[in-house]
């Protein structure tokens, strides 16, 4: 039996939910209040059997990130479940610096397989701890946004924030 803690915090991009294991590692996260949507990001074998609502250490990093400390998410521990290539890809995503997004082709090159663009896109699509493993920093080869599990609006605002573009006031 594994236990995890789930917490939802408010951000300028909407509610952000974090699921962390009993060691504080982020298992999954995203811009939603729907716990089932967060759990669905995990392979079934990796889903905790017990989930308690509580506070996570990662929430402080989210607040700091949105307060302008873009590096605050870098040291948050995550736990991911996948193939050796996926694990290598998720590690590589954490090396992409804010304000310097890569294309899927460039990301595939970082993985040592410049022609494996679809595999690179799949790695991004299967990334469960969004924000902490910044898959939003990968773009289509033509520089357009491509996909993002939590919506292209959120992806654009994250990229703008990291590029130093001021947020529009609604």
XYZ file of C-alpha atoms in Angstrom:
170
model
C 0.000 0.000 0.000
C 1.393 3.383 -1.006
C 0.236 6.701 0.347
C 0.352 10.073 -1.377
C -0.669 13.613 -0.546
C -2.663 15.811 -2.892
C -2.804 19.600 -2.691
C -4.332 22.257 -4.913
C -2.940 25.781 -4.904
C -4.066 28.903 -6.727
C -1.796 30.323 -9.431
C -2.191 33.107 -11.986
C -2.762 30.314 -14.525
C -5.534 28.707 -12.472
C -5.740 25.981 -9.880
C -2.623 23.760 -9.806
C -2.788 20.322 -8.206
C 0.220 18.418 -6.900
C 0.307 14.708 -6.037
C 3.372 13.779 -3.964
C 4.489 10.456 -2.528
C 5.286 9.883 1.129
C 8.891 10.985 0.463
C 7.675 14.330 -0.921
C 8.513 13.487 -4.544
C 6.016 14.864 -7.056
C 4.307 12.028 -8.912
C 1.970 14.131 -11.037
C 0.796 17.718 -11.257
C -1.156 20.039 -13.481
C -3.539 22.948 -13.853
C -6.760 21.366 -12.618
C -8.732 20.672 -9.464
C -9.681 17.230 -10.764
C -7.803 14.592 -8.740
C -8.802 11.912 -11.232
C -7.166 13.883 -14.063
C -3.960 14.041 -12.031
C -4.065 10.309 -11.256
C -4.721 9.518 -14.915
C -1.298 10.971 -15.743
C 0.300 8.024 -13.919
C 0.601 4.457 -15.159
C -1.873 2.328 -13.235
C 0.911 0.391 -11.476
C 2.318 3.649 -10.081
C -0.927 5.031 -8.660
C -1.039 5.324 -4.877
C -3.598 3.226 -3.052
C -4.291 5.911 -0.442
C -4.478 9.648 -1.120
C -4.710 12.177 1.668
C -5.521 15.844 1.172
C -2.748 17.862 2.765
C 0.240 20.070 2.167
C 3.185 19.238 -0.090
C 6.690 20.668 0.033
C 6.431 21.319 -3.706
C 3.699 23.926 -3.182
C 6.300 26.402 -1.895
C 8.284 25.989 -5.121
C 5.153 26.668 -7.181
C 4.511 29.876 -5.228
C 8.146 30.966 -5.638
C 8.051 30.210 -9.379
C 4.965 32.364 -9.828
C 6.587 35.085 -7.703
C 9.398 35.262 -10.255
C 11.947 32.695 -9.003
C 11.877 30.555 -12.150
C 14.585 28.264 -10.759
C 12.468 27.337 -7.723
C 11.061 24.292 -9.531
C 14.487 22.923 -10.506
C 15.301 21.093 -7.280
C 11.861 19.695 -6.528
C 12.195 15.914 -6.372
C 10.003 13.953 -8.772
C 9.320 10.252 -9.259
C 8.588 9.090 -12.794
C 7.773 5.692 -14.235
C 8.667 4.748 -17.791
C 11.175 3.234 -20.159
C 14.887 4.036 -20.053
C 14.403 6.432 -22.999
C 11.481 8.181 -21.301
C 13.439 8.557 -18.052
C 16.403 9.996 -19.983
C 14.039 12.350 -21.796
C 12.426 13.581 -18.601
C 15.879 14.217 -17.135
C 16.814 16.150 -20.278
C 13.664 18.271 -20.008
C 14.865 19.487 -16.616
C 18.022 20.855 -18.274
C 16.100 23.189 -20.601
C 16.531 26.666 -19.181
C 13.639 29.121 -18.810
C 13.324 31.475 -21.757
C 15.251 29.095 -24.040
C 12.713 26.598 -25.387
C 13.780 23.850 -27.768
C 11.975 22.434 -30.771
C 11.004 18.768 -30.755
C 13.825 18.204 -33.274
C 16.366 19.900 -31.002
C 15.021 17.941 -28.024
C 15.366 14.673 -29.985
C 18.960 15.707 -30.695
C 19.546 16.224 -26.969
C 18.451 12.613 -26.552
C 21.012 11.503 -29.129
C 18.417 10.693 -31.802
C 17.759 13.793 -33.954
C 15.379 11.863 -36.207
C 13.272 10.565 -33.289
C 10.973 13.591 -33.228
C 7.839 11.544 -32.548
C 9.521 9.774 -29.628
C 10.568 13.165 -28.240
C 6.986 14.438 -28.526
C 5.718 11.270 -26.833
C 8.103 11.805 -23.917
C 6.644 15.284 -23.445
C 3.076 14.005 -23.731
C 3.652 11.354 -21.044
C 5.290 13.715 -18.563
C 3.259 13.497 -15.344
C 4.864 16.127 -13.032
C 4.128 19.146 -15.227
C 5.937 22.379 -14.386
C 8.590 20.550 -12.308
C 9.644 18.665 -15.452
C 9.121 21.534 -17.909
C 7.768 19.842 -21.021
C 6.129 23.179 -21.835
C 9.589 24.335 -22.978
C 9.432 22.211 -26.141
C 7.880 23.620 -29.328
C 7.082 22.429 -32.823
C 9.847 22.769 -35.393
C 8.171 25.903 -36.803
C 8.180 27.506 -33.348
C 4.457 27.100 -32.691
C 3.216 25.705 -29.420
C 2.229 22.164 -30.344
C 0.331 20.256 -27.685
C 0.141 20.574 -23.922
C -1.993 18.453 -21.607
C -3.129 21.485 -19.623
C -4.025 23.727 -22.564
C -2.153 25.897 -25.005
C -3.132 29.055 -23.101
C -1.307 27.828 -19.994
C 1.698 26.766 -22.089
C 1.895 30.193 -23.746
C 1.640 32.026 -20.399
C 4.392 29.829 -18.909
C 6.664 30.517 -21.871
C 5.880 34.249 -21.757
C 6.596 34.360 -18.015
C 9.907 32.586 -18.543
C 10.833 34.933 -21.401
C 10.104 37.967 -19.218
C 6.936 38.980 -21.069
C 4.598 40.806 -18.677
C 1.253 39.134 -18.068
C -1.844 40.861 -19.402
C -4.178 42.075 -16.705
C -7.724 40.852 -17.312
